[in-house]
Amino acid sequence: MTTYLIDHAATWVGFQTLGAGDRLIVAPQGALILPETIFDLRGTGAAGVALAGFTWLEGLVVEGGTTLSVSGQLISDSQGAALGLWDGAQGVVTGTVTASQGTGVALMGAGGGLDLAGRISAETGIAVTARGASLAISGEVAGSALGISLGGGDASLQNTGTIRGGIAVLGDGTGAPVTVTVTNGGMMLGALDVDLVQGASRFWLANAGSLVGNLTSGASGDVVTGAGLITGHVSLGAGNDRFAGRLTGDLDMGLGNDTVDARGGAAHVIRDAGGNDLYLVDGDVTIEDLGGRDTVRSWVSLRLASGLEVLELQGVGATMGLGNGLGNTISGNAGDNYLWGAAGRDTLSGGEGQDWLRGGLGDDLLQGGEGDDRMNGDAGRDVLTGGAGADVFVFAFGQTGTDAASADLVTDFSDADVIDISSMDAVQGNGGTNDAFTLVQALTGQAGELAVTTLGGDTLLLMDVNGDGLADAAIRLSGIHALTAADFLL
């Protein structure tokens, strides 16, 4: 076991390798100059290499069991790798590695890792083909073309320093299904491009720092989280992806059942190519969705964009939830909400608070929930359930049928509730005045009559406005009720 100590300028011609247990040390004041020599220490049993001074060589390869540290300056003019870590080798770089034509550090075989607190400057800063390798970057990686290439599979990168390149990080897995994990607490200057072709591959990014460039992933299940800022666009491709981050550009989720947390200004435009997706929003966000059954949870008033089906209002504020042309499901929060279904067969649920529910076009289902709510089914054959509280059921001409089969249905009318038909003119053609209805037991052919009758186990309200003895509007109440004028706003 020999220790080779270089503490002066040395051109060590003919030196090829180290033996078992040997060590090579370049002292801080030393210089090892072997510009055309590759040290391949695999299989030698060498104990370690410590480069604290100036070293110029073609390349150096070590394997697991041989320690490698660079605290000085290493220069390589090779088109290959200046440093090679093979089969579990661990490298520590606190100095500088410069490889202008090739790769700064390459991790090969299986396992291994690199701890960089110094600086690597190369065409490709770090290239990983070792499966399961790990990188810890607190210094700087400067790649003229590529900062870091994460291949080989199941690689992990933790960055608290700076990574720069035309592409800052490239994740490339072309073999078996792999997982690429990136934790960024520093800065990445350049694109982050993940190309994982296997169907079960995964990409994870926890971003607490800054990424200046576009993020593109072809993995089948991406997870992007963190309060750090992405200055660029994000495209996550197919798969069941999750995004909960911040960016200045647009977000394209692709196919799959995706989850997007767009709170805090995460994205201005979100695009999705299909799947049953979930969106969390608290501001002005444009969502373009092409298929599936999608849910939006909103902390602010929101109108569902075309292609979206479900809206769930969150928080306790007084907010509005508006539907679109589809059959929407819209639910309120703990505050006082205004819910409108628009077109389609909608389901509206007020929840807590004093809510105002309006069905719109279509045969709608309205559920007031807790609180004193107002409900108007609007057009179509609607079903209204007030729930707890003193509720008001609002009707107008053209918004309910004319017989039991086509009439709107109130399922839980109680003594505390009121039926509001005050917008209906009880006498048609009476000089434009809004006349009130008169309660009767049956229609007798007099205009302005409101007959309270029964049909089976239900109560049926029939209104005649032209005196022909036929109902011009009808409302159905579940159960038998002895109604008086106090139960109406006439």
Tab-separated table of C-alpha atoms in Angstrom, residues 11-483:
chain	number	residue	atom	x	y	z
A	11	THR	CA	4.748	15.538	-15.473
A	12	TRP	CA	4.435	11.900	-14.548
A	13	VAL	CA	4.997	10.130	-17.849
A	14	GLY	CA	4.433	6.392	-17.766
A	15	PHE	CA	2.375	6.343	-14.606
A	16	GLN	CA	-0.590	4.089	-15.448
A	17	THR	CA	-2.386	2.885	-12.348
A	18	LEU	CA	-2.445	2.328	-8.619
A	19	GLY	CA	-2.265	-0.975	-6.807
A	20	ALA	CA	-4.391	-2.414	-4.036
A	21	GLY	CA	-4.647	0.000	-1.135
A	22	ASP	CA	-2.649	2.699	-2.909
A	23	ARG	CA	-3.493	6.362	-2.692
A	24	LEU	CA	-2.786	9.283	-5.000
A	25	ILE	CA	-2.663	12.733	-3.432
A	26	VAL	CA	-2.028	15.973	-5.259
A	27	ALA	CA	-1.237	18.489	-2.542
A	28	PRO	CA	-2.565	22.048	-2.766
A	29	GLN	CA	0.857	23.279	-3.863
A	30	GLY	CA	1.327	20.372	-6.262
A	31	ALA	CA	0.521	19.958	-9.951
A	32	LEU	CA	0.004	16.713	-11.876
A	33	ILE	CA	0.201	17.209	-15.637
A	34	LEU	CA	-0.695	14.186	-17.762
A	35	PRO	CA	-2.842	15.625	-20.584
A	36	GLU	CA	-2.998	12.410	-22.643
A	37	THR	CA	-3.411	9.864	-19.864
A	38	ILE	CA	-6.559	8.150	-18.605
A	39	PHE	CA	-6.354	6.715	-15.094
A	40	ASP	CA	-8.708	3.716	-15.019
A	41	LEU	CA	-8.580	2.432	-11.468
A	42	ARG	CA	-11.373	-0.142	-11.796
A	43	GLY	CA	-10.329	-3.516	-10.455
A	44	THR	CA	-7.143	-2.213	-8.874
A	45	GLY	CA	-8.329	-1.992	-5.279
A	46	ALA	CA	-6.931	1.510	-5.006
A	47	ALA	CA	-7.909	3.166	-1.755
A	48	GLY	CA	-8.432	6.711	-2.939
A	49	VAL	CA	-7.558	9.748	-5.004
A	50	ALA	CA	-7.425	13.259	-3.524
A	51	LEU	CA	-6.767	16.118	-5.924
A	52	ALA	CA	-6.151	19.286	-3.929
A	53	GLY	CA	-3.752	20.975	-6.314
A	54	PHE	CA	-3.687	21.455	-10.088
A	55	THR	CA	-4.392	18.353	-12.190
A	56	TRP	CA	-4.451	18.125	-15.976
A	57	LEU	CA	-5.234	14.756	-17.473
A	58	GLU	CA	-7.386	12.994	-20.061
A	59	GLY	CA	-9.640	11.299	-17.551
A	60	LEU	CA	-9.907	9.466	-14.237
A	61	VAL	CA	-12.206	6.501	-13.518
A	62	VAL	CA	-12.758	5.005	-10.057
A	63	GLU	CA	-15.141	2.346	-8.774
A	64	GLY	CA	-16.906	1.664	-5.508
A	65	GLY	CA	-14.403	1.310	-2.688
A	66	THR	CA	-12.124	3.991	-4.078
A	67	THR	CA	-12.767	7.431	-2.646
A	68	LEU	CA	-12.421	10.456	-4.897
A	69	SER	CA	-12.198	14.081	-3.868
A	70	VAL	CA	-11.372	17.182	-5.875
A	71	SER	CA	-10.663	20.273	-3.824
A	72	GLY	CA	-8.244	21.817	-6.285
A	73	GLN	CA	-8.445	22.456	-10.031
A	74	LEU	CA	-8.933	19.623	-12.529
A	75	ILE	CA	-8.723	20.250	-16.279
A	76	SER	CA	-9.451	17.781	-19.075
A	77	ASP	CA	-9.421	18.361	-22.825
A	78	SER	CA	-11.001	14.979	-23.499
A	79	GLN	CA	-14.189	14.593	-25.492
A	80	GLY	CA	-15.157	11.950	-22.948
A	81	ALA	CA	-15.511	12.403	-19.186
A	82	ALA	CA	-12.985	14.145	-16.988
A	83	LEU	CA	-14.100	12.085	-13.978
A	84	GLY	CA	-15.838	8.711	-14.068
A	85	LEU	CA	-17.592	7.196	-11.039
A	86	TRP	CA	-18.267	3.497	-11.612
A	87	ASP	CA	-20.467	0.983	-9.737
A	88	GLY	CA	-21.145	2.742	-6.469
A	89	ALA	CA	-18.218	5.130	-6.418
A	90	GLN	CA	-18.738	8.325	-4.452
A	91	GLY	CA	-17.186	11.606	-5.506
A	92	VAL	CA	-16.784	14.879	-3.621
A	93	VAL	CA	-15.949	18.029	-5.566
A	94	THR	CA	-15.300	21.222	-3.631
A	95	GLY	CA	-12.879	22.604	-6.200
A	96	THR	CA	-13.341	23.036	-9.957
A	97	VAL	CA	-13.625	20.582	-12.837
A	98	THR	CA	-13.266	21.945	-16.377
A	99	ALA	CA	-13.927	19.847	-19.490
A	100	SER	CA	-14.637	22.224	-22.353
A	101	GLN	CA	-15.100	19.513	-25.000
A	102	GLY	CA	-16.726	16.714	-23.031
A	103	THR	CA	-18.386	15.790	-19.743
A	104	GLY	CA	-17.297	17.010	-16.348
A	105	VAL	CA	-18.364	14.002	-14.251
A	106	ALA	CA	-19.961	10.750	-15.444
A	107	LEU	CA	-21.691	8.267	-13.123
A	108	MET	CA	-21.796	4.800	-14.696
A	109	GLY	CA	-22.738	1.226	-13.855
A	110	ALA	CA	-25.011	1.076	-10.830
A	111	GLY	CA	-25.427	3.309	-7.803
A	112	GLY	CA	-22.895	5.854	-6.729
A	113	GLY	CA	-23.184	9.538	-6.091
A	114	LEU	CA	-21.637	12.960	-6.354
A	115	ASP	CA	-21.524	15.759	-3.803
A	116	LEU	CA	-20.705	19.032	-5.561
A	117	ALA	CA	-19.948	22.129	-3.523
A	118	GLY	CA	-17.509	23.471	-6.079
A	119	ARG	CA	-17.933	24.156	-9.797
A	120	ILE	CA	-18.120	21.998	-12.911
A	121	SER	CA	-17.747	23.661	-16.298
A	122	ALA	CA	-18.134	21.424	-19.357
A	123	GLU	CA	-20.095	20.836	-22.527
A	124	THR	CA	-22.195	18.461	-20.404
A	125	GLY	CA	-21.724	19.152	-16.721
A	126	ILE	CA	-22.786	15.805	-15.227
A	127	ALA	CA	-23.941	12.684	-17.097
A	128	VAL	CA	-25.667	9.896	-15.159
A	129	THR	CA	-26.176	6.452	-16.698
A	130	ALA	CA	-25.885	4.563	-13.397
A	131	ARG	CA	-29.213	3.259	-12.134
A	132	GLY	CA	-30.018	4.553	-8.667
A	133	ALA	CA	-27.362	7.258	-8.620
A	134	SER	CA	-27.776	10.384	-6.490
A	135	LEU	CA	-26.521	13.937	-6.913
A	136	ALA	CA	-26.266	16.665	-4.270
A	137	ILE	CA	-25.486	20.064	-5.796
A	138	SER	CA	-24.705	23.035	-3.573
A	139	GLY	CA	-22.169	24.567	-5.932
A	140	GLU	CA	-22.495	25.292	-9.648
A	141	VAL	CA	-22.895	23.177	-12.767
A	142	ALA	CA	-22.283	25.136	-15.972
A	143	GLY	CA	-22.943	23.137	-19.134
A	144	SER	CA	-22.480	24.932	-22.434
A	145	ALA	CA	-25.014	22.501	-23.961
A	146	LEU	CA	-26.422	20.460	-21.076
A	147	GLY	CA	-26.196	20.968	-17.340
A	148	ILE	CA	-27.110	17.519	-16.003
A	149	SER	CA	-28.260	14.389	-17.828
A	150	LEU	CA	-30.191	11.950	-15.617
A	151	GLY	CA	-30.295	8.621	-17.435
A	152	GLY	CA	-30.020	5.036	-16.291
A	153	GLY	CA	-33.120	5.187	-14.135
A	154	ASP	CA	-34.191	5.847	-10.553
A	155	ALA	CA	-31.858	8.817	-10.298
A	156	SER	CA	-32.243	11.575	-7.735
A	157	LEU	CA	-31.030	15.157	-7.853
A	158	GLN	CA	-31.001	17.574	-4.929
A	159	ASN	CA	-30.023	21.102	-5.900
A	160	THR	CA	-29.419	24.046	-3.609
A	161	GLY	CA	-26.871	25.626	-5.909
A	162	THR	CA	-27.008	26.675	-9.568
A	163	ILE	CA	-27.447	24.485	-12.646
A	164	ARG	CA	-27.218	26.139	-16.034
A	165	GLY	CA	-27.255	24.994	-19.636
A	166	GLY	CA	-29.221	25.152	-22.873
A	167	ILE	CA	-31.067	22.347	-21.112
A	168	ALA	CA	-30.440	22.615	-17.389
A	169	VAL	CA	-31.584	19.057	-16.590
A	170	LEU	CA	-32.437	16.235	-18.989
A	171	GLY	CA	-34.116	13.134	-17.586
A	172	ASP	CA	-33.812	10.288	-20.080
A	173	GLY	CA	-34.967	6.745	-19.384
A	174	THR	CA	-35.173	4.399	-22.357
A	175	GLY	CA	-34.909	1.042	-20.597
A	176	ALA	CA	-37.064	-0.389	-17.813
A	177	PRO	CA	-39.632	1.809	-16.038
A	178	VAL	CA	-37.821	4.361	-13.898
A	179	THR	CA	-38.352	7.183	-11.450
A	180	VAL	CA	-36.550	10.506	-11.702
A	181	THR	CA	-36.674	12.689	-8.586
A	182	VAL	CA	-35.541	16.320	-8.582
A	183	THR	CA	-35.544	18.520	-5.476
A	184	ASN	CA	-34.700	22.111	-6.326
A	185	GLY	CA	-33.992	24.689	-3.671
A	186	GLY	CA	-31.546	26.633	-5.782
A	187	MET	CA	-31.601	27.927	-9.346
A	188	MET	CA	-31.937	26.124	-12.654
A	189	LEU	CA	-31.201	28.262	-15.705
A	190	GLY	CA	-32.398	26.456	-18.808
A	191	ALA	CA	-35.112	23.976	-19.706
A	192	LEU	CA	-35.974	20.898	-17.668
A	193	ASP	CA	-36.736	18.135	-20.158
A	194	VAL	CA	-37.806	14.681	-18.967
A	195	ASP	CA	-38.168	11.987	-21.634
A	196	LEU	CA	-39.217	8.751	-19.935
A	197	VAL	CA	-40.661	6.403	-22.530
A	198	GLN	CA	-41.785	3.505	-20.336
A	199	GLY	CA	-45.440	3.447	-19.292
A	200	ALA	CA	-44.757	3.068	-15.570
A	201	SER	CA	-42.086	5.764	-15.385
A	202	ARG	CA	-42.462	8.623	-12.892
A	203	PHE	CA	-41.064	12.137	-12.614
A	204	TRP	CA	-41.095	14.045	-9.316
A	205	LEU	CA	-40.124	17.700	-8.946
A	206	ALA	CA	-40.234	19.496	-5.596
A	207	ASN	CA	-39.401	23.086	-6.474
A	208	ALA	CA	-38.669	25.547	-3.691
A	209	GLY	CA	-36.184	27.494	-5.778
A	210	SER	CA	-36.255	28.925	-9.284
A	211	LEU	CA	-36.473	27.294	-12.715
A	212	VAL	CA	-35.935	29.705	-15.603
A	213	GLY	CA	-37.007	27.751	-18.661
A	214	ASN	CA	-39.739	25.427	-19.870
A	215	LEU	CA	-40.526	22.147	-18.109
A	216	THR	CA	-41.476	19.269	-20.411
A	217	SER	CA	-42.120	15.689	-19.304
A	218	GLY	CA	-43.136	12.557	-21.152
A	219	ALA	CA	-43.461	10.394	-18.046
A	220	SER	CA	-46.714	8.574	-17.301
A	221	GLY	CA	-47.226	10.116	-13.872
A	222	ASP	CA	-45.657	13.464	-13.068
A	223	VAL	CA	-45.732	15.241	-9.717
A	224	VAL	CA	-44.651	18.897	-9.637
A	225	THR	CA	-44.989	20.721	-6.317
A	226	GLY	CA	-43.465	23.599	-4.400
A	227	ALA	CA	-43.667	27.341	-3.842
A	228	GLY	CA	-40.716	28.064	-6.103
A	229	LEU	CA	-41.264	29.897	-9.392
A	230	ILE	CA	-41.064	28.356	-12.855
A	231	THR	CA	-40.432	31.136	-15.363
A	232	GLY	CA	-41.740	29.456	-18.481
A	233	HIS	CA	-44.322	26.954	-19.685
A	234	VAL	CA	-45.006	23.492	-18.249
A	235	SER	CA	-46.103	20.489	-20.330
A	236	LEU	CA	-46.598	17.205	-18.467
A	237	GLY	CA	-47.934	14.961	-21.246
A	238	ALA	CA	-49.975	11.788	-20.767
A	239	GLY	CA	-50.509	10.034	-17.437
A	240	ASN	CA	-52.175	10.861	-14.139
A	241	ASP	CA	-50.224	14.002	-13.278
A	242	ARG	CA	-50.307	16.398	-10.321
A	243	PHE	CA	-49.224	20.036	-10.419
A	244	ALA	CA	-49.139	22.305	-7.381
A	245	GLY	CA	-46.621	24.987	-8.154
A	246	ARG	CA	-46.134	28.509	-9.472
A	247	LEU	CA	-45.304	29.511	-13.010
A	248	THR	CA	-45.449	32.527	-15.275
A	249	GLY	CA	-46.464	30.687	-18.438
A	250	ASP	CA	-49.139	28.213	-19.470
A	251	LEU	CA	-49.744	24.733	-18.098
A	252	ASP	CA	-50.494	21.775	-20.400
A	253	MET	CA	-51.488	18.648	-18.459
A	254	GLY	CA	-52.118	16.340	-21.454
A	255	LEU	CA	-54.147	13.136	-21.221
A	256	GLY	CA	-54.914	11.370	-17.943
A	257	ASN	CA	-56.752	12.003	-14.688
A	258	ASP	CA	-54.847	15.066	-13.543
A	259	THR	CA	-54.862	17.281	-10.446
A	260	VAL	CA	-53.923	20.957	-10.709
A	261	ASP	CA	-53.566	23.272	-7.718
A	262	ALA	CA	-53.563	26.674	-9.423
A	263	ARG	CA	-53.868	28.729	-6.245
A	264	GLY	CA	-51.449	31.560	-5.701
A	265	GLY	CA	-51.240	32.471	-9.379
A	266	ALA	CA	-49.956	29.076	-10.473
A	267	ALA	CA	-51.025	29.382	-14.110
A	268	HIS	CA	-52.915	31.812	-16.313
A	269	VAL	CA	-53.983	29.198	-18.884
A	270	ILE	CA	-54.436	25.500	-18.119
A	271	ARG	CA	-54.960	23.021	-20.960
A	272	ASP	CA	-55.943	19.387	-20.639
A	273	ALA	CA	-56.492	16.847	-23.406
A	274	GLY	CA	-58.919	14.614	-21.516
A	275	GLY	CA	-59.510	12.542	-18.375
A	276	ASN	CA	-61.343	13.147	-15.119
A	277	ASP	CA	-59.439	16.130	-13.790
A	278	LEU	CA	-59.455	18.205	-10.583
A	279	TYR	CA	-58.599	21.929	-10.534
A	280	LEU	CA	-58.077	24.096	-7.431
A	281	VAL	CA	-58.267	27.837	-8.168
A	282	ASP	CA	-58.392	31.118	-6.268
A	283	GLY	CA	-57.990	33.677	-9.042
A	284	ASP	CA	-58.386	34.475	-12.714
A	285	VAL	CA	-57.512	31.234	-14.505
A	286	THR	CA	-58.529	30.058	-17.974
A	287	ILE	CA	-59.158	26.309	-18.169
A	288	GLU	CA	-59.374	24.602	-21.566
A	289	ASP	CA	-60.453	20.979	-21.116
A	290	LEU	CA	-61.295	18.587	-23.946
A	291	GLY	CA	-62.977	15.644	-22.239
A	292	GLY	CA	-63.796	13.561	-19.162
A	293	ARG	CA	-65.743	14.648	-16.106
A	294	ASP	CA	-63.852	17.466	-14.469
A	295	THR	CA	-64.134	19.194	-11.096
A	296	VAL	CA	-63.171	22.756	-10.168
A	297	ARG	CA	-62.771	23.711	-6.510
A	298	SER	CA	-62.796	27.495	-6.280
A	299	TRP	CA	-62.181	29.964	-3.461
A	300	VAL	CA	-63.558	32.816	-5.615
A	301	SER	CA	-66.645	33.396	-7.770
A	302	LEU	CA	-66.353	31.388	-10.958
A	303	ARG	CA	-68.209	30.540	-14.152
A	304	LEU	CA	-67.425	27.063	-15.437
A	305	ALA	CA	-65.683	27.144	-18.800
A	306	SER	CA	-67.005	24.914	-21.562
A	307	GLY	CA	-66.025	21.292	-21.066
A	308	LEU	CA	-66.097	21.435	-17.253
A	309	GLU	CA	-68.844	19.714	-15.293
A	310	VAL	CA	-68.451	20.111	-11.517
A	311	LEU	CA	-67.928	23.265	-9.432
A	312	GLU	CA	-67.339	23.144	-5.674
A	313	LEU	CA	-67.084	26.529	-3.938
A	314	GLN	CA	-64.668	26.580	-1.002
A	315	GLY	CA	-64.103	28.765	2.037
A	316	VAL	CA	-66.647	30.940	3.862
A	317	GLY	CA	-66.979	33.997	1.621
A	318	ALA	CA	-70.073	35.070	-0.309
A	319	THR	CA	-69.278	33.758	-3.785
A	320	MET	CA	-71.070	32.925	-7.027
A	321	GLY	CA	-70.979	29.673	-8.957
A	322	LEU	CA	-72.215	29.727	-12.548
A	323	GLY	CA	-72.637	26.790	-14.901
A	324	ASN	CA	-72.298	26.326	-18.651
A	325	GLY	CA	-74.142	24.396	-21.358
A	326	LEU	CA	-73.449	20.983	-19.799
A	327	GLY	CA	-75.258	19.184	-17.017
A	328	ASN	CA	-73.373	20.725	-14.108
A	329	THR	CA	-73.079	19.838	-10.442
A	330	ILE	CA	-72.511	23.032	-8.432
A	331	SER	CA	-72.183	23.197	-4.650
A	332	GLY	CA	-71.832	26.179	-2.356
A	333	ASN	CA	-69.569	26.806	0.610
A	334	ALA	CA	-70.212	27.951	4.172
A	335	GLY	CA	-71.097	31.486	3.036
A	336	ASP	CA	-74.049	33.036	1.201
A	337	ASN	CA	-73.844	31.838	-2.395
A	338	TYR	CA	-75.541	32.562	-5.691
A	339	LEU	CA	-75.655	29.413	-7.826
A	340	TRP	CA	-76.927	29.320	-11.401
A	341	GLY	CA	-76.956	26.231	-13.554
A	342	ALA	CA	-77.444	27.920	-16.965
A	343	ALA	CA	-78.224	25.318	-19.651
A	344	GLY	CA	-78.243	21.558	-19.087
A	345	ARG	CA	-79.697	19.307	-16.401
A	346	ASP	CA	-77.982	20.719	-13.352
A	347	THR	CA	-77.702	19.800	-9.686
A	348	LEU	CA	-77.283	22.779	-7.344
A	349	SER	CA	-76.523	22.396	-3.627
A	350	GLY	CA	-76.359	25.492	-1.451
A	351	GLY	CA	-74.757	23.987	1.633
A	352	GLU	CA	-74.509	26.376	4.564
A	353	GLY	CA	-75.488	30.039	4.446
A	354	GLN	CA	-78.441	31.901	2.951
A	355	ASP	CA	-78.160	30.861	-0.668
A	356	TRP	CA	-79.884	31.859	-3.909
A	357	LEU	CA	-80.240	28.929	-6.306
A	358	ARG	CA	-81.419	29.263	-9.886
A	359	GLY	CA	-81.613	26.270	-12.183
A	360	GLY	CA	-81.640	27.837	-15.635
A	361	LEU	CA	-82.618	25.797	-18.681
A	362	GLY	CA	-83.136	22.061	-18.302
A	363	ASP	CA	-84.719	19.788	-15.719
A	364	ASP	CA	-82.719	20.728	-12.633
A	365	LEU	CA	-82.306	19.491	-9.067
A	366	LEU	CA	-81.990	22.251	-6.442
A	367	GLN	CA	-81.018	21.544	-2.827
A	368	GLY	CA	-80.881	24.480	-0.433
A	369	GLY	CA	-79.159	22.800	2.505
A	370	GLU	CA	-78.824	24.728	5.749
A	371	GLY	CA	-79.894	28.355	6.051
A	372	ASP	CA	-82.816	30.413	4.743
A	373	ASP	CA	-82.501	29.891	0.993
A	374	ARG	CA	-84.228	31.173	-2.151
A	375	MET	CA	-84.744	28.741	-5.013
A	376	ASN	CA	-85.986	29.196	-8.548
A	377	GLY	CA	-85.954	26.236	-10.901
A	378	ASP	CA	-86.336	28.480	-13.957
A	379	ALA	CA	-87.272	26.645	-17.167
A	380	GLY	CA	-87.762	22.885	-17.260
A	381	ARG	CA	-89.338	20.374	-14.897
A	382	ASP	CA	-87.355	21.021	-11.742
A	383	VAL	CA	-87.163	19.393	-8.318
A	384	LEU	CA	-86.601	21.758	-5.368
A	385	THR	CA	-85.602	20.725	-1.833
A	386	GLY	CA	-85.215	23.533	0.687
A	387	GLY	CA	-83.541	21.637	3.510
A	388	ALA	CA	-83.235	23.282	6.915
A	389	GLY	CA	-84.298	26.893	7.433
A	390	ALA	CA	-87.144	29.114	6.259
A	391	ASP	CA	-86.889	28.825	2.495
A	392	VAL	CA	-88.543	30.707	-0.360
A	393	PHE	CA	-89.529	28.868	-3.543
A	394	VAL	CA	-89.814	31.311	-6.446
A	395	PHE	CA	-91.899	30.672	-9.578
A	396	ALA	CA	-92.772	32.648	-12.705
A	397	PHE	CA	-94.814	31.969	-15.843
A	398	GLY	CA	-92.990	29.762	-18.300
A	399	GLN	CA	-90.843	28.249	-15.556
A	400	THR	CA	-93.180	25.470	-14.456
A	401	GLY	CA	-95.665	23.187	-16.196
A	402	THR	CA	-99.454	23.353	-16.379
A	403	ASP	CA	-100.340	19.966	-14.858
A	404	ALA	CA	-99.063	17.426	-12.353
A	405	ALA	CA	-96.837	15.683	-14.905
A	406	SER	CA	-94.986	18.810	-16.031
A	407	ALA	CA	-95.061	20.907	-12.850
A	408	ASP	CA	-92.018	21.720	-10.737
A	409	LEU	CA	-91.862	19.658	-7.537
A	410	VAL	CA	-91.102	20.969	-4.039
A	411	THR	CA	-90.145	17.939	-1.964
A	412	ASP	CA	-90.044	19.272	1.614
A	413	PHE	CA	-92.375	22.271	1.974
A	414	SER	CA	-92.929	23.167	5.643
A	415	ASP	CA	-94.759	25.827	7.664
A	416	ALA	CA	-91.604	27.980	7.762
A	417	ASP	CA	-91.335	28.077	3.969
A	418	VAL	CA	-92.981	30.428	1.472
A	419	ILE	CA	-94.050	30.026	-2.155
A	420	ASP	CA	-93.283	33.226	-4.055
A	421	ILE	CA	-95.487	33.771	-7.124
A	422	SER	CA	-95.548	37.549	-6.806
A	423	SER	CA	-94.027	38.041	-10.261
A	424	MET	CA	-97.023	36.278	-11.863
A	425	ASP	CA	-99.858	38.599	-12.963
A	426	ALA	CA	-102.955	36.756	-11.746
A	427	VAL	CA	-105.279	38.414	-14.298
A	428	GLN	CA	-104.061	38.397	-17.869
A	429	GLY	CA	-104.658	41.570	-19.917
A	430	ASN	CA	-105.768	43.698	-16.995
A	431	GLY	CA	-104.156	46.952	-18.011
A	432	GLY	CA	-100.627	45.922	-17.122
A	433	THR	CA	-101.262	45.755	-13.385
A	434	ASN	CA	-99.761	42.896	-11.385
A	435	ASP	CA	-102.817	41.386	-9.719
A	436	ALA	CA	-102.602	38.952	-6.821
A	437	PHE	CA	-104.122	35.463	-6.848
A	438	THR	CA	-107.130	34.455	-4.804
A	439	LEU	CA	-106.988	31.073	-3.041
A	440	VAL	CA	-109.851	28.698	-3.899
A	441	GLN	CA	-110.481	24.970	-3.517
A	442	ALA	CA	-111.027	24.423	-7.247
A	443	LEU	CA	-110.881	26.454	-10.451
A	444	THR	CA	-114.305	27.923	-11.335
A	445	GLY	CA	-113.517	29.837	-14.522
A	446	GLN	CA	-112.598	33.114	-12.881
A	447	ALA	CA	-109.295	34.762	-13.797
A	448	GLY	CA	-106.873	35.141	-10.891
A	449	GLU	CA	-107.762	31.917	-9.077
A	450	LEU	CA	-105.188	29.760	-7.281
A	451	ALA	CA	-106.659	26.353	-6.508
A	452	VAL	CA	-105.087	24.266	-3.744
A	453	THR	CA	-105.965	20.656	-4.579
A	454	THR	CA	-104.621	17.178	-3.895
A	455	LEU	CA	-103.444	14.432	-6.214
A	456	GLY	CA	-102.711	11.109	-4.599
A	457	GLY	CA	-100.460	11.881	-1.665
A	458	ASP	CA	-99.340	15.281	-2.993
A	459	THR	CA	-100.627	18.847	-3.017
A	460	LEU	CA	-101.182	20.424	-6.441
A	461	LEU	CA	-101.401	24.182	-6.983
A	462	LEU	CA	-103.252	25.266	-10.156
A	463	MET	CA	-103.347	28.877	-11.424
A	464	ASP	CA	-105.831	30.311	-13.964
A	465	VAL	CA	-104.981	33.766	-15.321
A	466	ASN	CA	-107.443	34.050	-18.239
A	467	GLY	CA	-110.648	32.665	-16.699
A	468	ASP	CA	-111.044	29.628	-18.974
A	469	GLY	CA	-111.150	27.218	-16.044
A	470	LEU	CA	-107.877	25.575	-17.084
A	471	ALA	CA	-104.539	25.779	-15.320
A	472	ASP	CA	-102.009	28.119	-16.913
A	473	ALA	CA	-99.340	27.165	-14.357
A	474	ALA	CA	-98.977	24.359	-11.819
A	475	ILE	CA	-96.762	23.611	-8.811
A	476	ARG	CA	-96.560	20.268	-7.014
A	477	LEU	CA	-95.725	19.798	-3.318
A	478	SER	CA	-94.807	16.419	-1.847
A	479	GLY	CA	-97.307	15.484	0.859
A	480	ILE	CA	-100.671	16.932	1.839
A	481	HIS	CA	-100.602	20.543	3.063
A	482	ALA	CA	-103.389	22.787	4.386
A	483	LEU	CA	-102.168	26.015	2.813
